[in-house]
Tab-separated table of C-alpha atoms in Angstrom:
chain	number	residue	atom	x	y	z
A	67	MET	CA	-26.806	-24.529	0.368
A	68	SER	CA	-30.106	-23.058	1.982
A	69	PRO	CA	-30.067	-20.346	5.033
A	70	ARG	CA	-31.108	-21.274	8.454
A	71	ARG	CA	-32.296	-20.463	11.352
A	72	GLY	CA	-29.918	-17.405	12.612
A	73	PHE	CA	-27.758	-16.374	10.231
A	74	ALA	CA	-28.215	-14.765	6.830
A	75	LEU	CA	-26.592	-15.654	3.628
A	76	ALA	CA	-26.015	-13.568	0.610
A	77	GLU	CA	-25.079	-14.833	-3.204
A	78	THR	CA	-21.720	-13.789	-4.775
A	79	ASP	CA	-18.669	-13.925	-6.744
A	80	LEU	CA	-15.427	-13.727	-5.223
A	81	ARG	CA	-11.822	-13.550	-6.657
A	82	SER	CA	-8.252	-13.673	-5.319
A	83	PHE	CA	-6.140	-10.796	-5.530
A	84	ASP	CA	-4.375	-11.939	-8.753
A	85	ARG	CA	-7.549	-13.110	-10.689
A	86	SER	CA	-6.097	-17.067	-11.024
A	87	GLU	CA	-9.290	-18.503	-8.994
A	88	ALA	CA	-12.839	-17.943	-8.351
A	89	ALA	CA	-16.031	-19.221	-7.444
A	90	HIS	CA	-19.626	-18.553	-6.545
A	91	CYS	CA	-19.608	-18.406	-2.928
A	92	HIS	CA	-22.581	-18.050	0.032
A	93	VAL	CA	-21.593	-15.617	2.443
A	94	GLN	CA	-22.370	-14.583	5.786
A	95	ARG	CA	-21.617	-11.178	6.969
A	96	PRO	CA	-22.129	-10.932	10.745
A	97	ASP	CA	-21.690	-7.793	12.880
A	98	ARG	CA	-22.249	-9.548	16.138
A	99	TYR	CA	-20.634	-12.724	18.082
A	100	ARG	CA	-23.151	-14.531	18.537
A	101	LEU	CA	-24.113	-14.588	14.786
A	102	LEU	CA	-20.325	-16.243	14.404
A	103	GLU	CA	-22.133	-18.693	16.846
A	104	ALA	CA	-25.340	-19.022	15.294
A	105	LEU	CA	-23.406	-21.568	11.817
A	106	PRO	CA	-24.694	-24.819	12.979
A	107	ALA	CA	-21.548	-26.618	13.576
A	108	ASP	CA	-21.877	-29.225	10.886
A	109	VAL	CA	-21.033	-26.384	8.534
A	110	GLN	CA	-18.037	-25.909	5.757
A	111	ARG	CA	-16.997	-22.354	6.647
A	112	MET	CA	-13.650	-20.261	5.975
A	113	SER	CA	-13.344	-16.834	7.272
A	114	ARG	CA	-12.296	-13.879	5.356
A	115	GLY	CA	-10.834	-11.171	6.076
A	116	SER	CA	-10.068	-8.094	3.351
A	117	GLY	CA	-9.669	-11.291	1.176
A	118	VAL	CA	-6.067	-9.634	-0.567
A	119	SER	CA	-4.763	-12.783	-0.757
A	120	TYR	CA	-2.579	-13.830	-3.884
A	121	VAL	CA	-5.009	-16.645	-3.743
A	122	GLY	CA	-7.731	-17.986	-3.135
A	123	ALA	CA	-7.222	-18.523	0.617
A	124	SER	CA	-10.982	-17.086	2.108
A	125	PHE	CA	-13.516	-18.716	0.022
A	126	ALA	CA	-14.638	-21.488	-2.212
A	127	SER	CA	-18.281	-22.499	-3.821
A	128	ASP	CA	-19.767	-24.799	-1.524
A	129	CYS	CA	-18.811	-23.242	2.214
A	130	VAL	CA	-19.909	-20.523	4.034
A	131	VAL	CA	-17.590	-17.355	3.563
A	132	GLN	CA	-17.589	-16.386	7.412
A	133	ASP	CA	-16.635	-12.445	6.153
A	134	LEU	CA	-15.278	-10.515	9.440
A	135	ALA	CA	-15.653	-6.829	8.192
A	136	ALA	CA	-17.570	-5.590	10.801
A	137	PHE	CA	-14.915	-6.956	13.276
A	138	ASP	CA	-11.869	-4.837	12.938
A	139	ARG	CA	-11.940	-2.459	16.346
A	140	LEU	CA	-8.716	-1.866	18.194
A	141	LEU	CA	-9.579	-3.312	21.529
A	142	ASP	CA	-7.257	-1.934	24.315
A	143	PHE	CA	-3.770	-0.657	24.056
A	144	ASP	CA	-0.834	-0.487	26.526
A	145	GLY	CA	1.108	2.612	26.091
A	146	GLU	CA	3.784	1.353	28.519
A	147	ARG	CA	4.410	-1.996	27.513
A	148	GLY	CA	3.626	-1.632	23.624
A	149	LEU	CA	0.517	-3.740	23.720
A	150	LEU	CA	-2.178	-4.054	21.052
A	151	SER	CA	-5.051	-5.839	21.082
A	152	VAL	CA	-7.817	-5.747	18.203
A	153	GLU	CA	-10.387	-7.624	16.629
A	154	ALA	CA	-9.053	-10.009	13.855
A	155	GLY	CA	-10.820	-8.102	11.039
A	156	ALA	CA	-8.983	-5.061	11.454
A	157	ARG	CA	-6.447	-4.220	8.796
A	158	ILE	CA	-2.524	-3.878	8.930
A	159	GLY	CA	-2.694	-0.694	7.620
A	160	ASP	CA	-5.134	1.416	10.029
A	161	VAL	CA	-3.291	-0.793	13.087
A	162	ALA	CA	0.041	0.778	11.832
A	163	ARG	CA	-1.398	4.072	11.805
A	164	PHE	CA	-2.665	4.177	15.149
A	165	ALA	CA	0.078	2.244	16.536
A	166	LEU	CA	2.960	5.047	14.924
A	167	ALA	CA	0.599	8.120	15.863
A	168	GLN	CA	1.477	6.512	19.233
A	169	GLY	CA	5.379	6.217	18.909
A	170	TRP	CA	4.861	2.373	18.270
A	171	LEU	CA	5.858	-0.097	15.247
A	172	LEU	CA	4.423	-3.051	14.388
A	173	PRO	CA	7.835	-4.816	12.988
A	174	VAL	CA	5.889	-7.285	10.471
A	175	VAL	CA	3.851	-5.592	7.967
A	176	PRO	CA	2.743	-7.219	4.459
A	177	GLY	CA	2.429	-4.775	1.665
A	178	HIS	CA	-0.859	-4.436	1.384
A	179	PRO	CA	-2.471	-2.152	4.057
A	180	ARG	CA	-5.731	-3.418	3.735
A	181	ALA	CA	-4.480	-7.044	4.766
A	182	SER	CA	-6.449	-8.117	8.170
A	183	ILE	CA	-4.977	-8.964	11.493
A	184	GLY	CA	-6.569	-12.545	10.976
A	185	GLY	CA	-5.429	-12.911	7.394
A	186	CYS	CA	-1.636	-11.483	8.556
A	187	ILE	CA	-1.999	-14.413	10.942
A	188	ALA	CA	-3.300	-16.966	8.995
A	189	ALA	CA	-1.038	-16.896	6.318
A	190	ASP	CA	2.205	-15.598	8.777
A	191	VAL	CA	3.434	-13.010	6.452
A	192	HIS	CA	6.656	-11.621	6.133
A	193	GLY	CA	7.864	-7.909	6.088
A	194	LYS	CA	10.848	-5.668	4.970
A	195	ASN	CA	13.396	-7.411	6.267
A	196	PRO	CA	12.861	-10.598	7.726
A	197	ALA	CA	16.288	-12.130	8.150
A	198	ARG	CA	15.371	-9.064	11.004
A	199	ASP	CA	12.736	-9.173	12.596
A	200	GLY	CA	11.069	-12.642	11.614
A	201	THR	CA	7.395	-13.300	10.645
A	202	PHE	CA	4.186	-12.197	11.997
A	203	ARG	CA	4.367	-14.788	14.524
A	204	ALA	CA	7.266	-13.205	16.383
A	205	HIS	CA	5.242	-10.177	17.536
A	206	VAL	CA	1.830	-12.013	18.774
A	207	GLU	CA	1.354	-12.386	21.606
A	208	ALA	CA	-2.133	-14.161	21.880
A	209	ILE	CA	-4.977	-14.837	20.088
A	210	GLU	CA	-8.745	-15.910	20.351
A	211	VAL	CA	-10.449	-18.346	18.135
A	212	PHE	CA	-13.877	-19.635	17.723
A	213	ASP	CA	-13.882	-23.838	17.102
A	214	PRO	CA	-17.461	-24.713	15.996
A	215	HIS	CA	-17.589	-28.002	18.456
A	216	SER	CA	-15.455	-26.286	21.133
A	217	GLY	CA	-16.770	-22.459	21.102
A	218	TRP	CA	-14.521	-19.641	21.960
A	219	LEU	CA	-10.863	-20.340	23.249
A	220	HIS	CA	-7.351	-18.361	24.122
A	221	LEU	CA	-4.274	-19.467	22.587
A	222	ASP	CA	-0.625	-18.316	23.871
A	223	ARG	CA	2.424	-19.858	24.199
A	224	ASN	CA	1.412	-21.307	27.761
A	225	ARG	CA	-1.872	-21.983	27.018
A	226	ASN	CA	-3.199	-24.509	24.032
A	227	ALA	CA	0.472	-23.460	23.157
A	228	GLU	CA	-0.189	-26.248	19.952
A	229	ARG	CA	-2.582	-24.565	18.530
A	230	PHE	CA	-0.865	-21.532	18.785
A	231	HIS	CA	1.273	-22.404	16.566
A	232	ALA	CA	-0.796	-24.107	14.569
A	233	CYS	CA	-3.318	-20.932	13.936
A	234	PHE	CA	0.289	-19.250	11.840
A	235	ALA	CA	0.124	-20.547	7.757
A	236	GLY	CA	-2.275	-22.417	9.721
A	237	PHE	CA	-4.678	-20.945	6.425
A	238	GLY	CA	-7.691	-20.556	8.793
A	239	ILE	CA	-7.843	-24.608	9.901
A	240	PRO	CA	-7.232	-24.183	13.492
A	241	GLY	CA	-10.140	-22.031	14.043
A	242	LEU	CA	-11.694	-18.578	13.189
A	243	ILE	CA	-9.041	-15.851	14.271
A	244	SER	CA	-11.639	-13.453	16.268
A	245	LYS	CA	-9.168	-11.244	18.733
A	246	ALA	CA	-5.023	-11.426	18.072
A	247	THR	CA	-2.449	-8.897	21.025
A	248	LEU	CA	-0.150	-7.825	19.199
A	249	ARG	CA	3.610	-6.936	20.865
A	250	LEU	CA	5.071	-3.215	19.073
A	251	VAL	CA	8.341	-1.693	19.468
A	252	PRO	CA	9.636	2.209	19.306
A	253	ALA	CA	8.970	3.832	16.245
A	254	PRO	CA	11.660	5.656	14.283
A	255	GLY	CA	11.271	8.731	12.948
A	256	GLY	CA	11.789	8.112	9.744
A	257	TYR	CA	14.031	6.120	7.688
A	258	SER	CA	17.204	6.890	5.276
A	259	LEU	CA	16.531	4.301	2.596
A	260	ARG	CA	19.701	3.859	-0.042
A	261	GLY	CA	20.221	1.706	-2.863
A	262	VAL	CA	22.869	-0.086	-4.473
A	263	ALA	CA	23.134	-1.079	-7.870
A	264	VAL	CA	23.753	-4.967	-8.555
A	265	ALA	CA	24.065	-6.753	-11.793
A	266	GLY	CA	22.465	-9.507	-11.533
A	267	LEU	CA	20.980	-11.931	-8.545
A	268	VAL	CA	24.183	-13.504	-7.357
A	269	GLU	CA	25.715	-9.757	-7.384
A	270	ALA	CA	22.115	-9.343	-5.028
A	271	ARG	CA	22.992	-11.906	-2.508
A	272	GLU	CA	26.186	-10.793	-1.363
A	273	VAL	CA	24.652	-7.027	-0.652
A	274	LEU	CA	21.814	-8.490	0.971
A	275	LEU	CA	23.581	-10.505	3.439
A	276	ALA	CA	26.081	-7.243	4.167
A	277	HIS	CA	23.331	-5.478	5.188
A	278	ALA	CA	21.373	-7.881	6.884
A	279	GLY	CA	20.812	-5.650	9.790
A	280	ALA	CA	18.967	-2.739	8.314
A	281	PRO	CA	15.380	-2.495	9.353
A	282	LEU	CA	14.587	-2.661	5.488
A	283	LEU	CA	15.799	-4.507	3.193
A	284	TYR	CA	14.888	-5.621	-0.246
A	285	GLY	CA	15.275	-5.494	-4.394
A	286	TRP	CA	14.309	-5.315	-7.026
A	287	HIS	CA	15.150	-6.791	-10.448
A	288	ASP	CA	15.083	-7.354	-14.125
A	289	GLY	CA	13.138	-10.098	-15.453
A	290	ARG	CA	13.999	-9.832	-19.126
A	291	ALA	CA	16.707	-12.158	-21.024
A	292	ASP	CA	19.045	-9.382	-21.956
A	293	ARG	CA	19.138	-8.017	-18.773
A	294	PHE	CA	18.579	-10.742	-15.907
A	295	GLY	CA	19.363	-9.937	-12.610
A	296	ARG	CA	19.927	-5.980	-12.926
A	297	GLY	CA	18.362	-4.275	-10.464
A	298	VAL	CA	19.062	-1.848	-7.100
A	299	ILE	CA	19.048	-3.798	-3.567
A	300	ARG	CA	16.992	-0.930	-0.712
A	301	PHE	CA	18.472	-0.389	2.794
A	302	GLY	CA	17.257	1.560	5.069
A	303	LEU	CA	18.199	2.601	8.064
A	304	GLU	CA	16.348	4.449	11.276
A	305	SER	CA	16.238	8.362	11.411
A	306	LYS	CA	15.960	10.169	14.415
A	307	GLU	CA	14.658	13.240	12.850
A	308	PRO	CA	10.554	12.312	11.973
A	309	VAL	CA	9.640	12.425	8.435
A	310	ALA	CA	6.679	13.674	7.758
A	311	THR	CA	4.027	11.683	6.102
A	312	PRO	CA	3.523	13.271	2.470
A	313	THR	CA	0.861	15.187	2.791
A	314	ARG	CA	-0.737	14.396	-0.748
A	315	ARG	CA	0.313	10.397	-0.728
A	316	PRO	CA	-2.172	7.853	-2.555
A	317	GLY	CA	-3.963	6.092	-0.334
A	318	ASP	CA	-4.401	2.985	0.522
A	319	LEU	CA	-4.661	0.114	-2.722
A	320	PRO	CA	-8.158	-0.699	-2.671
A	321	ALA	CA	-8.685	-4.607	-2.132
A	322	THR	CA	-10.040	-4.885	-5.691
A	323	VAL	CA	-7.903	-2.418	-8.301
A	324	LYS	CA	-10.248	-2.857	-10.957
A	325	PRO	CA	-7.984	-4.466	-14.068
A	326	TRP	CA	-7.732	-2.613	-17.870
A	327	PRO	CA	-9.105	-3.131	-20.783
A	328	VAL	CA	-5.892	-5.101	-22.260
A	329	CYS	CA	-2.459	-6.392	-20.560
A	330	ALA	CA	-0.452	-3.613	-20.707
A	331	TRP	CA	2.414	-5.841	-20.182
A	332	ASN	CA	3.557	-6.934	-23.272
A	333	ARG	CA	7.046	-6.446	-23.732
A	334	SER	CA	7.216	-3.200	-24.295
A	335	GLY	CA	5.411	-2.260	-21.505
A	336	ILE	CA	7.987	-4.212	-19.509
A	337	ALA	CA	10.486	-2.532	-20.835
A	338	ALA	CA	9.218	0.981	-20.068
A	339	MET	CA	8.323	0.150	-16.507
A	340	ASN	CA	11.385	-1.843	-15.866
A	341	ARG	CA	13.071	1.874	-16.838
A	342	LEU	CA	10.864	3.953	-15.306
A	343	ILE	CA	11.648	2.033	-11.456
A	344	ALA	CA	15.352	1.801	-11.990
A	345	HIS	CA	14.420	5.930	-12.871
A	346	ARG	CA	12.247	6.292	-9.665
A	347	HIS	CA	14.240	3.714	-7.395
A	348	GLY	CA	18.127	3.638	-8.811
A	349	PRO	CA	21.558	4.012	-6.534
A	350	GLY	CA	20.980	7.322	-4.261
A	351	GLN	CA	19.608	8.224	-0.570
A	352	MET	CA	16.499	9.553	0.338
A	353	HIS	CA	14.318	9.797	3.661
A	354	VAL	CA	10.977	8.836	3.757
A	355	ALA	CA	8.057	8.568	6.121
A	356	VAL	CA	7.620	4.859	8.018
A	357	GLU	CA	4.262	4.628	6.530
A	358	GLN	CA	5.148	5.516	2.868
A	359	ALA	CA	8.442	2.547	3.381
A	360	MET	CA	5.545	0.152	5.353
A	361	PHE	CA	3.563	-0.046	2.215
A	362	PRO	CA	5.218	0.894	-0.854
A	363	LEU	CA	2.158	-1.044	-3.439
A	364	ASN	CA	0.356	2.103	-2.123
A	365	GLU	CA	2.018	3.325	-5.121
A	366	ALA	CA	1.413	0.511	-7.413
A	367	ARG	CA	-2.655	0.764	-8.576
A	368	THR	CA	-1.516	1.306	-11.911
A	369	TYR	CA	0.847	-1.731	-11.962
A	370	PHE	CA	-2.106	-3.818	-10.512
A	371	ALA	CA	-4.127	-2.154	-13.520
A	372	GLY	CA	-2.120	-2.992	-16.017
A	373	PHE	CA	-1.804	-6.761	-15.456
A	374	GLY	CA	-5.896	-6.958	-16.944
A	375	ALA	CA	-8.852	-9.242	-17.078
A	376	GLU	CA	-6.235	-12.259	-17.043
A	377	GLY	CA	-4.314	-11.250	-13.739
A	378	PHE	CA	-1.091	-12.509	-12.560
A	379	MET	CA	0.686	-15.045	-10.552
A	380	GLU	CA	3.870	-14.495	-8.762
A	381	ALA	CA	5.747	-17.471	-7.373
A	382	GLN	CA	7.757	-17.263	-5.011
A	383	TRP	CA	10.798	-19.678	-3.382
A	384	LEU	CA	12.933	-19.311	-0.801
A	385	LEU	CA	16.698	-20.841	-1.928
A	386	PRO	CA	19.233	-21.848	0.267
A	387	HIS	CA	22.372	-20.220	0.613
A	388	ALA	CA	24.422	-23.585	-0.966
A	389	GLY	CA	22.308	-24.150	-3.976
A	390	TYR	CA	21.379	-20.508	-4.739
A	391	ALA	CA	24.175	-19.219	-7.266
A	392	GLU	CA	23.576	-22.538	-9.212
A	393	PHE	CA	19.906	-22.193	-9.472
A	394	VAL	CA	20.317	-18.565	-10.483
A	395	GLY	CA	22.215	-19.608	-13.272
A	396	SER	CA	19.481	-22.078	-14.323
A	397	LEU	CA	16.687	-19.869	-14.276
A	398	ALA	CA	18.706	-17.499	-16.513
A	399	GLY	CA	19.010	-20.120	-18.904
A	400	GLU	CA	15.561	-21.124	-19.128
A	401	VAL	CA	14.439	-17.384	-19.719
A	402	ALA	CA	16.492	-16.903	-22.104
A	403	ARG	CA	15.356	-20.095	-23.756
A	404	GLN	CA	11.535	-19.508	-23.188
A	405	ARG	CA	11.630	-15.779	-23.344
A	406	PRO	CA	8.126	-15.582	-20.787
A	407	ARG	CA	7.542	-11.970	-19.722
A	408	ILE	CA	8.993	-11.767	-16.275
A	409	SER	CA	7.209	-8.172	-14.875
A	410	LEU	CA	9.269	-8.272	-11.324
A	411	ILE	CA	11.473	-9.528	-9.124
A	412	ALA	CA	11.967	-8.751	-6.032
A	413	SER	CA	14.399	-10.367	-3.184
A	414	LYS	CA	15.030	-11.084	0.099
A	415	LEU	CA	17.126	-12.326	3.053
A	416	PHE	CA	16.001	-14.745	5.559
A	417	ASP	CA	17.804	-16.203	8.037
A	418	GLY	CA	14.909	-17.992	10.059
A	419	GLN	CA	13.638	-21.372	10.837
A	420	ALA	CA	10.881	-22.834	9.344
A	421	GLN	CA	8.096	-23.949	11.440
A	422	GLY	CA	4.683	-25.868	9.289
A	423	PHE	CA	3.993	-24.648	6.560
A	424	SER	CA	5.501	-20.960	7.109
A	425	PHE	CA	7.695	-19.210	4.202
A	426	ASP	CA	10.851	-19.299	6.585
A	427	GLY	CA	14.198	-20.107	7.027
A	428	LYS	CA	17.870	-19.471	5.819
A	429	GLY	CA	18.178	-18.377	2.177
A	430	ILE	CA	17.670	-15.959	-0.597
A	431	ALA	CA	13.652	-15.522	-1.121
A	432	LEU	CA	12.840	-14.436	-5.332
A	433	ALA	CA	9.190	-13.516	-6.176
A	434	ILE	CA	8.750	-13.941	-9.628
A	435	GLN	CA	5.405	-11.711	-11.154
A	436	LEU	CA	4.279	-12.340	-14.744
A	437	PRO	CA	0.926	-11.148	-16.239
A	438	GLN	CA	-1.379	-14.100	-18.323
A	439	PRO	CA	0.170	-16.445	-16.332
A	440	LYS	CA	-2.847	-19.005	-18.777
A	441	ALA	CA	-0.673	-18.112	-21.790
A	442	ARG	CA	0.785	-21.549	-23.451
A	443	VAL	CA	4.957	-19.819	-23.294
A	444	GLN	CA	3.785	-18.541	-19.544
A	445	ALA	CA	2.545	-21.753	-18.239
A	446	ALA	CA	5.673	-23.736	-19.920
A	447	PHE	CA	8.037	-21.487	-17.982
A	448	ILE	CA	6.079	-21.490	-14.723
A	449	ALA	CA	6.280	-25.353	-15.141
A	450	ALA	CA	9.652	-25.195	-15.476
A	451	LEU	CA	10.211	-22.232	-12.622
A	452	THR	CA	8.882	-24.466	-10.425
A	453	GLU	CA	10.941	-27.739	-11.667
A	454	LEU	CA	13.969	-25.493	-11.275
A	455	ALA	CA	13.415	-24.738	-7.483
A	456	LEU	CA	12.236	-27.938	-6.787
A	457	LEU	CA	15.794	-29.299	-7.416
A	458	HIS	CA	18.260	-26.358	-5.741
A	459	GLY	CA	15.794	-27.069	-2.931
A	460	GLY	CA	13.762	-24.209	-2.378
A	461	ARG	CA	10.308	-24.056	-0.633
A	462	PRO	CA	6.797	-22.482	-1.417
A	463	ASN	CA	5.274	-19.844	-0.145
A	464	LEU	CA	2.361	-21.505	-0.308
A	465	ILE	CA	-0.468	-17.992	0.296
A	466	LYS	CA	1.586	-16.729	-3.047
A	467	ASP	CA	1.358	-19.148	-5.930
A	468	SER	CA	-1.805	-20.029	-7.304
A	469	SER	CA	-0.265	-22.316	-9.989
A	470	LEU	CA	1.248	-24.091	-7.122
A	471	GLN	CA	-0.496	-27.726	-7.172
A	472	ALA	CA	0.196	-30.744	-4.054
A	473	GLU	CA	2.720	-32.661	-5.690
A	474	ALA	CA	4.867	-29.835	-5.558
A	475	ALA	CA	4.045	-28.582	-2.369
A	476	GLN	CA	4.770	-31.898	-0.958
A	477	ARG	CA	8.214	-31.459	-2.528
A	478	GLY	CA	9.091	-28.748	-1.056
A	479	ILE	CA	8.265	-28.455	2.223
A	480	ALA	CA	9.919	-32.177	3.326
A	481	GLU	CA	7.914	-32.431	6.679
A	482	PHE	CA	4.654	-32.010	4.565
A	483	ALA	CA	2.378	-34.977	5.465
A	484	ALA	CA	3.636	-34.486	9.420
A	485	CYS	CA	2.662	-30.530	9.118
A	486	ARG	CA	-1.057	-31.317	7.686
A	487	THR	CA	-1.364	-34.579	10.396
A	488	ARG	CA	-0.896	-31.803	13.288
A	489	LEU	CA	-3.017	-29.084	11.122
A	490	ARG	CA	-5.243	-30.903	11.223
A	491	ALA	CA	-5.964	-33.040	14.470
A	492	PHE	CA	-7.347	-29.321	15.058
A	493	ASP	CA	-10.246	-29.595	12.143
A	494	PRO	CA	-10.655	-33.877	12.051
A	495	GLN	CA	-14.447	-32.979	10.102
A	496	GLN	CA	-12.965	-30.271	7.801
A	497	LEU	CA	-15.037	-27.964	8.641
A	498	HIS	CA	-12.588	-24.933	7.839
A	499	ALA	CA	-11.807	-25.235	3.572
A	500	SER	CA	-10.409	-22.901	1.010
A	501	MET	CA	-10.152	-23.251	-2.957
A	502	LEU	CA	-6.080	-23.331	-1.642
A	503	THR	CA	-6.524	-25.723	1.002
A	504	ARG	CA	-8.153	-28.117	-0.932
A	505	ARG	CA	-5.839	-26.863	-4.211
A	506	LEU	CA	-2.962	-27.940	-1.753
A	507	GLY	CA	-4.880	-31.216	-0.116
A	508	LEU	CA	-4.648	-29.313	3.531
């Protein structure tokens, strides 16, 4: 691909955060809107925020990657109504800290503070209690996108409503997201975070349901065969008294974590890590600052570095309540039989409505992380996990699982073909493409 007049391209290697997908890419790094317009309308492209998606959602080898890092301004703030307009390249951590300084809160934020606002929309991310707060779409009032043929378009729930809704979990296909207006809520002073020990994943469901209204609600669980599912459900209640952010906070997790030379998460390493997590995050009560509660991954640099150069994968499935207990029993049996190395299992409660390709619905979501996913035992377990989840009515999170193939995605999302047709109506020439959209046949 040769440079054309009006824009410049650099060549660089890009890799997904889980290190499973990589490509040698042509990258445009514009700092003016006219440079976005300068890319010829017939050139395949994909916009990229901070590049922290676990999968290859923002790049592919034979399309132009439009890096929006320079478009990171906070544009307008209405302190009476709690409305904040930002450019799509703004990082969620910066936006959240600005809002908190004004006494406001963005209710839904992903774990990584460097995720861009545009990326949060394109993935329709969820936060710390999706059962209460929904997904990111519930807190976006308006979007501006650039279409190579139609130009700049304003979208909201009344104007261009179909395209507006398609942007959420649209993975960049409906157009380049350039700006967004976010609806905030009043911020608490902090959170009183409490932990409830659970003996397994079935008990975890009961505890999650019992605390469905908590602002913070999620679980950590051991994935080892002899301790499978043991862990703690953490729920946080709002505190009126302010809790100060620690002066020596770790700083934002980097967009790229340098891997250790070898994978630390062998069986001994996983056992040691689970003991440490149980000690730090076990039952009990503690008061935490809002920012600290929003971005727990800031304390996970060692964890991600420990996966080594071969990386990791996360399979996240939403299991309906009716089949959940049976799924957990089957999964425990598969873990006992194959004995994979599972570094972490996380649980969350969902109580929404599935829309398009969004990861939402009613049930319990389990996120299962594994090191060295291409190793024989690991890959065999991932395949078995996928089949078990599908047999029990599971819905996959397309933005998390780099092992997921088109056939499994189509089985897991009943309306897959109709959703793809609606999405591609906004991009009939398939100009917006990534490794994710191609792998899933979008």
